[in-house]
Every structure is written in C-alpha cells, then in structure tokens.
Short mmCIF file of C-alpha atoms and ligand atoms in Angstrom, two decimals:
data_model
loop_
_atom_site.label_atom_id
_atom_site.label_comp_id
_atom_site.label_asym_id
_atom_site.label_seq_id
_atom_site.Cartn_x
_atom_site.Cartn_y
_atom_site.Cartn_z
CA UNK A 1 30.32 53.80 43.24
CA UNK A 2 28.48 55.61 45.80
CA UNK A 3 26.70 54.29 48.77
CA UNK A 4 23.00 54.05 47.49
CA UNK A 5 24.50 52.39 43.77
CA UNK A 6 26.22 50.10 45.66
CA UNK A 7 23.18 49.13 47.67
CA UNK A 8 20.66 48.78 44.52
CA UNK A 9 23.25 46.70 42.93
CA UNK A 10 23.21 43.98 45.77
CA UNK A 11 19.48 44.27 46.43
CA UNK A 12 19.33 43.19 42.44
CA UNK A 13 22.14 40.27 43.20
CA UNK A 14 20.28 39.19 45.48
CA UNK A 15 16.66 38.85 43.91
CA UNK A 16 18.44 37.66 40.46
CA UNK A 17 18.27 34.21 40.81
CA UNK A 18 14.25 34.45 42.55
CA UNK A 19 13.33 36.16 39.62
CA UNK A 20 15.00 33.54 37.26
CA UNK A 21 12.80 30.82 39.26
CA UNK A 22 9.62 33.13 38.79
CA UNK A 23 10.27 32.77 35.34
CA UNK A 24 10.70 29.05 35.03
CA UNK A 25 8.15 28.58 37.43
CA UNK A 26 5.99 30.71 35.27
CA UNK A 27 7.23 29.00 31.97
CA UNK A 28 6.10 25.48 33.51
CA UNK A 29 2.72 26.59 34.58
CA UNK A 30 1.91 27.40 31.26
CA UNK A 31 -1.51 25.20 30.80
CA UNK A 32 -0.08 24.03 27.04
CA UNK A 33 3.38 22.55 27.96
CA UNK A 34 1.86 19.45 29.68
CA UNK A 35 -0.91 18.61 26.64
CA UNK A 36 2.64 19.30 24.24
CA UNK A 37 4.79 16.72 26.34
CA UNK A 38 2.06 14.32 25.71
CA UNK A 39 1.25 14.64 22.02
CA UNK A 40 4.65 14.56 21.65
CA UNK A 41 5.55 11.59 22.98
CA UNK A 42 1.86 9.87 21.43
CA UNK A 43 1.65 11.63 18.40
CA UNK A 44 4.83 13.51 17.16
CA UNK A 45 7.15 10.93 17.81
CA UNK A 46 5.65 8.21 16.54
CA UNK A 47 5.24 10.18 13.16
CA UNK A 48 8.43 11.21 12.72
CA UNK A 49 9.64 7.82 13.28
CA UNK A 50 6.63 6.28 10.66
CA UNK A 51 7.93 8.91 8.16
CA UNK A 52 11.66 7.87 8.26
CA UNK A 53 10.87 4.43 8.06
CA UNK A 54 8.95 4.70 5.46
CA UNK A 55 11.46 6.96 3.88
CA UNK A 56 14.54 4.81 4.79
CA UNK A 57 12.44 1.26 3.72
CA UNK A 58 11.18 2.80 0.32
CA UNK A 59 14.33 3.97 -0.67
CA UNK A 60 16.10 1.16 -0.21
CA UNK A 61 18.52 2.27 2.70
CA UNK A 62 17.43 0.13 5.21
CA UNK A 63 17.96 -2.95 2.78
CA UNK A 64 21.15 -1.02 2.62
CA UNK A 65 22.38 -1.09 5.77
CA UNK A 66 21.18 -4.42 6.75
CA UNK A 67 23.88 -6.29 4.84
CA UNK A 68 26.65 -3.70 6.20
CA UNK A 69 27.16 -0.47 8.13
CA UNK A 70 27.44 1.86 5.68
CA UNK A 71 29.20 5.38 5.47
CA UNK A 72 28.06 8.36 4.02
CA UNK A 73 29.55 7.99 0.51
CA UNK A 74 27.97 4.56 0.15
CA UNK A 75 24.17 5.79 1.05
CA UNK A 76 24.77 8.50 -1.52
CA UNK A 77 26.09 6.20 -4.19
CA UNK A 78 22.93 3.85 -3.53
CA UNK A 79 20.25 6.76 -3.98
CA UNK A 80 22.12 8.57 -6.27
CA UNK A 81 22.66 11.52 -5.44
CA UNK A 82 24.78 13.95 -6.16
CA UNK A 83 28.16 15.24 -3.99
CA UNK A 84 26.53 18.54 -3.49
CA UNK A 85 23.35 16.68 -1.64
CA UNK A 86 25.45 15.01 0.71
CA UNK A 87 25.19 18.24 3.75
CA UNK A 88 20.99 17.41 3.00
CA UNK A 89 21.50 13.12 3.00
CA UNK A 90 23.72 13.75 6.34
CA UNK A 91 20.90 15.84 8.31
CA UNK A 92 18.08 13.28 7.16
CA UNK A 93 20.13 10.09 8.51
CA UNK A 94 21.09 12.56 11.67
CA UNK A 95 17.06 12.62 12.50
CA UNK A 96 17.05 8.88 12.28
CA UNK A 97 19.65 8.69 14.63
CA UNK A 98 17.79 10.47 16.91
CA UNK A 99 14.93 8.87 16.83
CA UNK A 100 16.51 6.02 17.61
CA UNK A 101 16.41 4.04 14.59
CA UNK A 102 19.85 4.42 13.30
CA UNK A 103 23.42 4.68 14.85
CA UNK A 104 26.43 6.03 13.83
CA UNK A 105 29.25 5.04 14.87
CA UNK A 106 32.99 5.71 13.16
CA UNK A 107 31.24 7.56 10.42
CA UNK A 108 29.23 4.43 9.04
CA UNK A 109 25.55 4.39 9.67
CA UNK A 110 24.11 1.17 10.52
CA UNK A 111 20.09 -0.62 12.25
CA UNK A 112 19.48 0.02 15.56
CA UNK A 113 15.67 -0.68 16.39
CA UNK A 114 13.91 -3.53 16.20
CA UNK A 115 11.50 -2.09 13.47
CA UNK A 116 14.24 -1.09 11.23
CA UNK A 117 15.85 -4.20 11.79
CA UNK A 118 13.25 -6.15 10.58
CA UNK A 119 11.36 -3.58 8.16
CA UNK A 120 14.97 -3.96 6.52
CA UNK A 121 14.17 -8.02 5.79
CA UNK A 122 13.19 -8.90 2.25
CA UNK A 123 10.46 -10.96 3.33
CA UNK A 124 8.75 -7.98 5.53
CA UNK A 125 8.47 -5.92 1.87
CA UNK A 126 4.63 -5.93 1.62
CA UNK A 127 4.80 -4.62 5.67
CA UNK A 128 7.14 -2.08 5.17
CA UNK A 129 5.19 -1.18 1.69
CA UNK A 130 2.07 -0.85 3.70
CA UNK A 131 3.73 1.66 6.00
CA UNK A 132 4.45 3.61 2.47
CA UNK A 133 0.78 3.35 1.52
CA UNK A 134 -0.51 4.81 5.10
CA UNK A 135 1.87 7.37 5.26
CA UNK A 136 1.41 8.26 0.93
CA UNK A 137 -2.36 7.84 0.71
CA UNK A 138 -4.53 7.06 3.84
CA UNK A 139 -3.04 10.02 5.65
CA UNK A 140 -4.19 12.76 2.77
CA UNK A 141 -7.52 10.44 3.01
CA UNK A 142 -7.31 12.08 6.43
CA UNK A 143 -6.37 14.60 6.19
CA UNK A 144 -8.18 15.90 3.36
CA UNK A 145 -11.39 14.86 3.53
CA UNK A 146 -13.26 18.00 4.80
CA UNK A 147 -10.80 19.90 2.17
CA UNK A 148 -12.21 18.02 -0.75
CA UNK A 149 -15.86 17.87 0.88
CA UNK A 150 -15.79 21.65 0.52
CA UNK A 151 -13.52 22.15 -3.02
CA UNK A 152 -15.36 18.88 -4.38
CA UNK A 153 -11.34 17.38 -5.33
CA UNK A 154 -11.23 13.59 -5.80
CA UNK A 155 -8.21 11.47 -5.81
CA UNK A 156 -7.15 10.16 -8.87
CA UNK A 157 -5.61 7.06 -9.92
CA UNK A 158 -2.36 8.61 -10.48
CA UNK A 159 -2.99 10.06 -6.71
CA UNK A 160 -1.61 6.50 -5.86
CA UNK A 161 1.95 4.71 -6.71
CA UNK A 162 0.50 1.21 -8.32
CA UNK A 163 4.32 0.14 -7.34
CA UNK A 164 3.90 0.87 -3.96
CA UNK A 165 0.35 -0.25 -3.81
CA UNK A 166 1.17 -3.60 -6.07
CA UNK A 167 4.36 -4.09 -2.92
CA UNK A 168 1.77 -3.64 -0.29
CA UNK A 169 -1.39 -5.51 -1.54
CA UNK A 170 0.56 -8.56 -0.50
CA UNK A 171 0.39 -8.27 3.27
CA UNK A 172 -3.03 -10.20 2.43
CA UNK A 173 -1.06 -12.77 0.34
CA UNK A 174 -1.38 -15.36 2.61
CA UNK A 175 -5.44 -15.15 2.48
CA UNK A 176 -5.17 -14.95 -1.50
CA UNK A 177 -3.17 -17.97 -1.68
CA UNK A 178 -5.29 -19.78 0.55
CA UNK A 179 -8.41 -18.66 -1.77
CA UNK A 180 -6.11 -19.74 -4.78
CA UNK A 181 -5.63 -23.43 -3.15
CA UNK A 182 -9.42 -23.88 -3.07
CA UNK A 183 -10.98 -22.44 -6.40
CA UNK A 184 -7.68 -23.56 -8.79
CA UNK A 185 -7.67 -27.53 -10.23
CA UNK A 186 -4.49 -28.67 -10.12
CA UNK A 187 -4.26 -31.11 -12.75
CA UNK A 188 -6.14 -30.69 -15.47
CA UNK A 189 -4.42 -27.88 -18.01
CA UNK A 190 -5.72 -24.28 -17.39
CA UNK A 191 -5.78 -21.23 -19.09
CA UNK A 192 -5.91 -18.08 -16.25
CA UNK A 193 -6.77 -14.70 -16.71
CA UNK A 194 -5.89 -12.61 -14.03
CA UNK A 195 -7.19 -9.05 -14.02
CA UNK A 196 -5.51 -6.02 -12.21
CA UNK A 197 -2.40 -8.50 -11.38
CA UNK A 198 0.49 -5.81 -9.62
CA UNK A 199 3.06 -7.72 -8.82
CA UNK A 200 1.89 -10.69 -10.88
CA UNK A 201 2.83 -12.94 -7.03
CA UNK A 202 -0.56 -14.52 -7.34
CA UNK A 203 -0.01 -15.89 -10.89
CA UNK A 204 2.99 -17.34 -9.95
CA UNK A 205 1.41 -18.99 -6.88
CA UNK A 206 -1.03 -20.41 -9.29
CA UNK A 207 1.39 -21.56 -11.87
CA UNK A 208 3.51 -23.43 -9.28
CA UNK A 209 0.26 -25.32 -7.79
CA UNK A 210 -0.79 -26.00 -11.72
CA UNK A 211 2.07 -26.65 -13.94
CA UNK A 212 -0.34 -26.89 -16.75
CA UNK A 213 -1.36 -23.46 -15.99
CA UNK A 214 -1.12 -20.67 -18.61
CA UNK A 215 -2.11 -17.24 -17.66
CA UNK A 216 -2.88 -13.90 -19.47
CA UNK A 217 -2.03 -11.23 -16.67
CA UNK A 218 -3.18 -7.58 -17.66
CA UNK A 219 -2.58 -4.30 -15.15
CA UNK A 220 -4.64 -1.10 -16.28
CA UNK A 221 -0.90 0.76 -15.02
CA UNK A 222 1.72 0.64 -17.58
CA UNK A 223 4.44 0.76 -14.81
CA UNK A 224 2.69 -2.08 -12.66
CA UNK A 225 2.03 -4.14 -15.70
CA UNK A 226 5.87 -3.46 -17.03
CA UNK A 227 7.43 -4.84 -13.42
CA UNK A 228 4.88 -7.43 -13.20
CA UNK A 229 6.46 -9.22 -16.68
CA UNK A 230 10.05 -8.35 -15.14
CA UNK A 231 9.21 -10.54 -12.16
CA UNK A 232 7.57 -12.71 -14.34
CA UNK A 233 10.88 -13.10 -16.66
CA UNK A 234 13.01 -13.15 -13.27
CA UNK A 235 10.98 -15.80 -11.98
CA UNK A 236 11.44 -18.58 -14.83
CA UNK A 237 7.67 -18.13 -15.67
CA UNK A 238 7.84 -15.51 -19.41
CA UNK A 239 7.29 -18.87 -21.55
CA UNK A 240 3.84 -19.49 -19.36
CA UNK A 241 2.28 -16.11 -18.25
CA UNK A 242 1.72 -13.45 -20.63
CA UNK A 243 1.53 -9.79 -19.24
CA UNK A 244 -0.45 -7.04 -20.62
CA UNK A 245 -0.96 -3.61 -19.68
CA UNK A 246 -4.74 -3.52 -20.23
CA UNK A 247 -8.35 -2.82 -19.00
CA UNK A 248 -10.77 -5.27 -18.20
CA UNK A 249 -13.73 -3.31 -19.15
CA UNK A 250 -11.54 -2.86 -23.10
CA UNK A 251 -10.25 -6.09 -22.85
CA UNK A 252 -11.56 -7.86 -26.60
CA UNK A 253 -10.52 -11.34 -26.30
CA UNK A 254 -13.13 -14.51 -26.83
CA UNK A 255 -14.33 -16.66 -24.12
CA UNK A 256 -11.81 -18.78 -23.84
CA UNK A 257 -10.57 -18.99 -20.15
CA UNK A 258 -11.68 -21.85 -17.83
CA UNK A 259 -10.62 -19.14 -14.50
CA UNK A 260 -10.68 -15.08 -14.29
CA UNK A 261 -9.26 -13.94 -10.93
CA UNK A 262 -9.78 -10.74 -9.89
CA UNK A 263 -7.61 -10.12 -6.49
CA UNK A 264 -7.78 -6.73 -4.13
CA UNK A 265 -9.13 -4.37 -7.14
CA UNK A 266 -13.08 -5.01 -7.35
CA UNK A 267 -13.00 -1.29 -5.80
CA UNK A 268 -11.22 0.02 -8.16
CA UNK A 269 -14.96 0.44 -10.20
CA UNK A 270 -17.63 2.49 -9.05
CA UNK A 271 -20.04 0.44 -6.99
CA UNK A 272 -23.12 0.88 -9.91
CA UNK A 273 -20.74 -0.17 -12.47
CA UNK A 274 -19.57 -3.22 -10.46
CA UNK A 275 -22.26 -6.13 -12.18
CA UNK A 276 -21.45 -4.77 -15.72
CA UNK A 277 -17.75 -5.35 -14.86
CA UNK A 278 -18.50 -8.76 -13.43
CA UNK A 279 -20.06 -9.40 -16.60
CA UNK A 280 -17.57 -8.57 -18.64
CA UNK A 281 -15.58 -10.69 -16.71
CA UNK A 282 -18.00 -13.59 -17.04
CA UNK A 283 -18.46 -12.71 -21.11
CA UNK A 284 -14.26 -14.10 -21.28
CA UNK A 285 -15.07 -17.23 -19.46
CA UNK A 286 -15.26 -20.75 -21.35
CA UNK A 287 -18.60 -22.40 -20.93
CA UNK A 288 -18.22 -23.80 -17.00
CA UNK A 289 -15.49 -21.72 -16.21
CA UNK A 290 -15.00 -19.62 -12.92
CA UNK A 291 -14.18 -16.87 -11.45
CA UNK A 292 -12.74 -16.07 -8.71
CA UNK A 293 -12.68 -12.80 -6.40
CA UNK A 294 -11.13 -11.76 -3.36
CA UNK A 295 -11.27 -8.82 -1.39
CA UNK A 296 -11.94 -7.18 1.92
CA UNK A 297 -15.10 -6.06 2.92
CA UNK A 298 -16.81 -3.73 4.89
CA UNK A 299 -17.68 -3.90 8.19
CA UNK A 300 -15.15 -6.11 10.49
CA UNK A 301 -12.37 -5.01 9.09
CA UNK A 302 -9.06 -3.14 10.66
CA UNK A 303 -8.97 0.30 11.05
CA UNK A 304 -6.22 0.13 8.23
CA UNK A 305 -9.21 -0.91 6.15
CA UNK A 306 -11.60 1.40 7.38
CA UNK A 307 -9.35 3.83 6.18
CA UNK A 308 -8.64 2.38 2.80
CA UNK A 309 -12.28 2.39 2.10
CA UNK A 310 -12.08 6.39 3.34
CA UNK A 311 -9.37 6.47 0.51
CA UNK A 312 -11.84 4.79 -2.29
CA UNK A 313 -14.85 7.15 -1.14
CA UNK A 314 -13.04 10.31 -1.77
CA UNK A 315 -11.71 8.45 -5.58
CA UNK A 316 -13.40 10.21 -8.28
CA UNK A 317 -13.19 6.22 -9.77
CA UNK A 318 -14.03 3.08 -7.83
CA UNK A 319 -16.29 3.43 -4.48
CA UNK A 320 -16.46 1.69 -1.42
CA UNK A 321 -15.07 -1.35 -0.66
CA UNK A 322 -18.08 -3.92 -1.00
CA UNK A 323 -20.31 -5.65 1.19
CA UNK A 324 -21.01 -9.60 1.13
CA UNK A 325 -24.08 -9.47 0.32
CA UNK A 326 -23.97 -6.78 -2.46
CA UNK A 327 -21.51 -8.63 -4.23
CA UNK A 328 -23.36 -11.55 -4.23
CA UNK A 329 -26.13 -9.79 -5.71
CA UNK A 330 -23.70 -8.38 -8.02
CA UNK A 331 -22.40 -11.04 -9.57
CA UNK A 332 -25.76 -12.81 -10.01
CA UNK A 333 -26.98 -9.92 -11.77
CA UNK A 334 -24.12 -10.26 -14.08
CA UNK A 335 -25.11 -13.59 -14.74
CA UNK A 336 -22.92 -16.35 -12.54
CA UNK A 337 -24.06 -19.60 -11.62
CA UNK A 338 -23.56 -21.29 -7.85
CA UNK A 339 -22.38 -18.01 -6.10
CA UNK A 340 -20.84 -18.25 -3.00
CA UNK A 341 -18.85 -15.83 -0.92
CA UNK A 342 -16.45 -17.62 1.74
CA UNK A 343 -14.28 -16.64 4.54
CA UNK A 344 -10.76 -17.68 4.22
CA UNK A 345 -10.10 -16.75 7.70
CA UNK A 346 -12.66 -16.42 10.80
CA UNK A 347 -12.84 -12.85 11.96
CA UNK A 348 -11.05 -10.81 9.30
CA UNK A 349 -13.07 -8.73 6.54
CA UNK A 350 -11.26 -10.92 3.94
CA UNK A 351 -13.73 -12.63 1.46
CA UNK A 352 -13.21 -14.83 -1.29
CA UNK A 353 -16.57 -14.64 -3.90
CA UNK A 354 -16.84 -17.87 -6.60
CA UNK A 355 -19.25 -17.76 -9.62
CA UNK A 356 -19.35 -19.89 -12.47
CA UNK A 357 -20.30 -19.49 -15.87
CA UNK A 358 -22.78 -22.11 -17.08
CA UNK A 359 -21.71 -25.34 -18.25
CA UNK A 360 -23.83 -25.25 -21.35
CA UNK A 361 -24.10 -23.15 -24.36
CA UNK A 362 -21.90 -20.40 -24.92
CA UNK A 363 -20.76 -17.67 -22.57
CA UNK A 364 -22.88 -14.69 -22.91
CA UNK A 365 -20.24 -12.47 -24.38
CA UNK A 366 -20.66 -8.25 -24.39
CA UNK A 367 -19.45 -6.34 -26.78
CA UNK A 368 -15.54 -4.61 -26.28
CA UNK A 369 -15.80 -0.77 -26.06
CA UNK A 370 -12.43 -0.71 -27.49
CA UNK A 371 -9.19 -3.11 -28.39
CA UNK A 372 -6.42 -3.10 -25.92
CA UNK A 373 -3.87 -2.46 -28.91
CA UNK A 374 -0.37 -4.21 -29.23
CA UNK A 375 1.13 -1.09 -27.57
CA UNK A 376 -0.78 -1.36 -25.01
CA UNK A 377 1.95 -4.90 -24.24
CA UNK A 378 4.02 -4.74 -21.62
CA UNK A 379 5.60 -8.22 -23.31
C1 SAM B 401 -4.67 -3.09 -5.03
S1 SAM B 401 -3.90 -3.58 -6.50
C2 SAM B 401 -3.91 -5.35 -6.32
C3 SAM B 401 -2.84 -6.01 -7.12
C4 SAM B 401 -2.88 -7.55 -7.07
N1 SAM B 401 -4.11 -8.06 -7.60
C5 SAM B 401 -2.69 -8.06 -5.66
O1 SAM B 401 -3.66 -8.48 -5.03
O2 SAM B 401 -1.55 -8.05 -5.18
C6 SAM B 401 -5.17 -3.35 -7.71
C7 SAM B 401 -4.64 -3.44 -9.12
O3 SAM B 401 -5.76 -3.52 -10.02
C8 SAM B 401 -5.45 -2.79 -11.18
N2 SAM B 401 -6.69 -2.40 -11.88
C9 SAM B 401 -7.59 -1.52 -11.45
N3 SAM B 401 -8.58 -1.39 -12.36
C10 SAM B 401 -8.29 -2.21 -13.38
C11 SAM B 401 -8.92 -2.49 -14.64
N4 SAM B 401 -10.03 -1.86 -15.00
N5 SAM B 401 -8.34 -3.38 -15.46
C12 SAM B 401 -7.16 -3.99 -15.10
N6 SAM B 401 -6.52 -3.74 -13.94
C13 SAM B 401 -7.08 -2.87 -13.08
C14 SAM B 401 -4.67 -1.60 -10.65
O4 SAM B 401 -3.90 -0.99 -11.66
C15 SAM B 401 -3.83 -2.21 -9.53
O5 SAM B 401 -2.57 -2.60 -9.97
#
C-alpha cells in the first residue's frame, strides 16, 4: 500500500465509528420514533394482547390450559387441527408468549397473566365473551362507520355471532335476575314466555325461583335457539321450558301467558316499529298478565354501551338503544296498563320497564303475519 492509501485508510478508521453515532443519533431524532414508542406501548400492545385473549378464550385454549400445561400436540388435538397446521398453531401461541400471557416451559404451554388466568375461569365466560363481542363487532362499528356513511352498508344480523352475543349478554345477568326477583310471583303456577332468550340463563333463573313455572322460550337464531334447548336439556329443565326458534312479531299463539319477558333485545327492532312489537307482545298476554323488559338505555351508560348503541345505529334492523321515557311512551301506545320503568341499580343505564295487560276482558290480540311452523322447533 502506498503512503497516501495508507493514510486515507486510517483517516476512515478513525471517523468510522463518529459516523455510526451520526447515524443513530440521526435515527433517534427522527420526530416519529417517540409518538411510535408511545402508541405502542398505549395502543398496539394492548391490542395485540385483547386479540389473543379473545382468540385464546373463544377457542377454548385458555379453558385448556387452566386445568394443565399443555404441549403442542394437545392444543392441536383440542382445536382440531390438522398435523400440517401445527408450524401456524406454534407461531400464534409464540406471540402470546410474548406478550406475556403465556409461558412455555419444557415444551408445554401453560397461564401466565393475571387476565388469562382468570379470563380462563368458567364463571368469567360472559367477561371473556364480551371481550369477543368488542373485538368481533364494536371495533368494525368503529371502524367502519365513515366507510358505510359513504357506501350506505349496514350490518346485518348475521354481521353478529348470536353465540357469542347470547355468552356475553350475561355480564348484565346479575341486573336481569334482580329485575326477575321483583316482577316474577313465586307461588302461584305460571306460564312464561320469554322472547329473544340466547342462552335461555334467565328462564332457568325464573324456573328455579317458581317451580310452578312453565316457559315457552323462542330465539329468532336457529343456532341460539338450538343451544339454548341443549342447556335447557343439560340443566334438568326440557320437561318445563319449551324452546323455539321463532319471531315474536310471527309468533301465532293465543293469549295465554300470565308473563312475556323480553331481556337485552328491545333494540333489535327499529325504534318506529318498537310499540307495534310491544303490542304484539301484549296481544299473547292473559287478561292481567305482565310483561316485563329490561335493557340499557341511553345516556349514562359505559362507553362499552355507547358503543353498542354505535353498533345498532349502523344495523340496517333494530335502532338505537332506547330512552326511558320513549319506552314508556311506547309501551302505552301499545296498550299496557300501570307502566313503570325502574332502576335495578343506581347509576348504571340498566332499566327494567313493567306493563300490564288489563285485568278485564280479553287481551287485545293482533293478527299473526305468519305461523312459526313446526320446523321452525328447535325441540
Ligand atoms: C342480546 S341477545 C340477549 C339474549 C338474552 N335475552 C339475554 O339477555 O341473555 C338478543 C337476542 O334476541 C333475539 N331476537 C332478536 N329479535 C328477535 C325477535 N324478533 N324474535 C325473537 N328473538 C329475537 C336475538 O336472536 C338474540 O339472541
């Protein structure tokens, strides 16, 4: 090498490593890397996590894992899938493990975080449901919205899963039941109807507080109305509820119930149609029968509800979740005696509307627009 090669070469030794720093130093002052640390420790993460958890609680893996650490083989086995899936099954469970919610240790998978531990409990179900239902259908709400505004799309009932929705509805279970306590006699025989009935878990609360009760249950899904009678047969109760997969507003049976509930679905009608649909309710109720209704309402509720209501707006059926005060007027329109709307618990949205159907004469029936037929029986 001659003299002057030899000195270039060290001059560029020597300013190597600055110019290495001038290019990390460069590489952190870029203006977007702090807003990306940020969203990705508020936003990103937090996603990622929701979505496997949902993922891993849906699918039955964390209920998996919470009896036993399990190994690859064994997660396959319970989803079913095929050897040739396993490379695809392996990198999914990896991402839980780094987010923190799995560990692996000598090749079994088992719960590490709190909120797998406990989304993985049978009794959290309606919780980790609800994280389903967010992550399914109130994030395309979101998400969507200004899509549809300018295409004009609507969701569709089949937009939702009625299993997942009939799981999650019970996170308010505790405010039904209470609503149940107060409107149900518990002595005297009854014969419920209960209309849009999921999981049928609110027919069985009432048929334990009444053991005189009988119940028709109908579900306008096929699928919800076909698991609700397979709880109902698990539960003891097939000899004393009756399920149906069938629409209220078809529904041809005669007067003949002494209570119609109606639990979480009054949205599921468009908001003009609503007193029609109360009436059609009140046209299957004995003379001084009642009904009963629950649902949240606008205004106080939780962002979650907010958000649900976003869902029904953009639903080419049902509307908005209702008001008080428009359901009152609602159901008097469709003809109820002694209405009354009640909070079951002070500060949440959560209403529980009564009406009865006069004491004397006979109900004021309307006519059926069609028969629910016998195939239309989920039992
Ligand atoms: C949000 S879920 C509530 C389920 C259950 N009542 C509860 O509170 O857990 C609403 C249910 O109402 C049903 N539904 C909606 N419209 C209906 C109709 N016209 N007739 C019968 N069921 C209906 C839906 O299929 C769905 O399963």
């Amino acid at each position: 090498m001659d003299p002057l090669s030899l000195a270039r070469a060290v001059k560029d030794r020597a300013q190597e490593p600055f110019r290495h720093l001038a290019a990390t130093a460069r590489t952190v002052a870029d203006p977007r890397l702090p807003l990306l640390v940020a969203l990705n420790r508020t936003l990103f993460t937090p996603l990622y996590r929701a979505s496997f958890l949902a993922a891993a609680a849906g699918s039955g893996v964390l209920r998996c894992m919470a009896t036993r650490p399990c190994d690859l083989e064994s997660i396959a086995e319970h989803l079913g899938t095929g050897p040739e899936e396993r490379r695809r099954l392996r990198a999914w469970l990896d991402i839980g493990v780094r987010l923190g919610e799995l560990d692996l240790r000598e090749g079994c998978y088992r719960l590490r975080s709190r909120t797998a531990k406990a989304l993985a409990r049978e009794g959290n179900d309606a919780v980790a449901a609800a994280l389903e239902e967010l992550l399914r259908f109130h994030v395309p709400a979101l998400r969507d919205a200004p899509r549809m505004l300018q295409g004009g799309g609507r969701f569709g009932l089949g937009d939702q899963d009625g299993l997942v929705v009939a799981r999650s509805s019970l996170v308010v279970r505790g405010l039904v039941e209470a609503a149940v306590r107060r409107a149900l006699p518990r002595t005297a025989p009854v014969r419920l109807l209960e209309v849009g009935c999921g999981s049928g878990a609110h027919v069985r609360y009432a048929a334990r507080l009444n053991p005189r009760l009988t119940a028709l249950a109908i579900d306008l899904q096929a699928e919800v109305a076909a698991r609700a009678a397979k709880n109902m047969a698990q539960w003891g109760l097939a000899d004393r509820v009756e399920i149906r997969r069938g629409d209220l507003r078809t529904l041809d049976l005669q007067p003949q119930f002494d209570v119609v509930t109606m639990h979480n679905n009054i949205y599921y009608f468009p908001q003009d149609e609503r007193a029609e649909v109360l009436a059609r309710a009140r046209s299957l109720l004995a003379p001084g029968g009642t009904l009963l209704l629950t649902s949240s309402c606008r205004g106080s509720g939780t962002l979650g509800i907010e958000v649900l209501n976003l869902w029904f707006e953009y639903a080419r059926f049902g509307g908005p979740l209702p008001r008080e005060d428009e359901l009152l007027d609602q159901l008097r329109a469709a003809g109820f005696d002694d209405v009354r709307a009640s909070r079951v618990l002070p500060g949440q949205a959560f209403r529980a509307f009564t009406g009865s159907n006069a004491a004397t004469g006979p109900a004021r029936a309307l006519p059926a627009r069609s028969t629910v037929t016998a195939e239309g029986a989920a039992s």
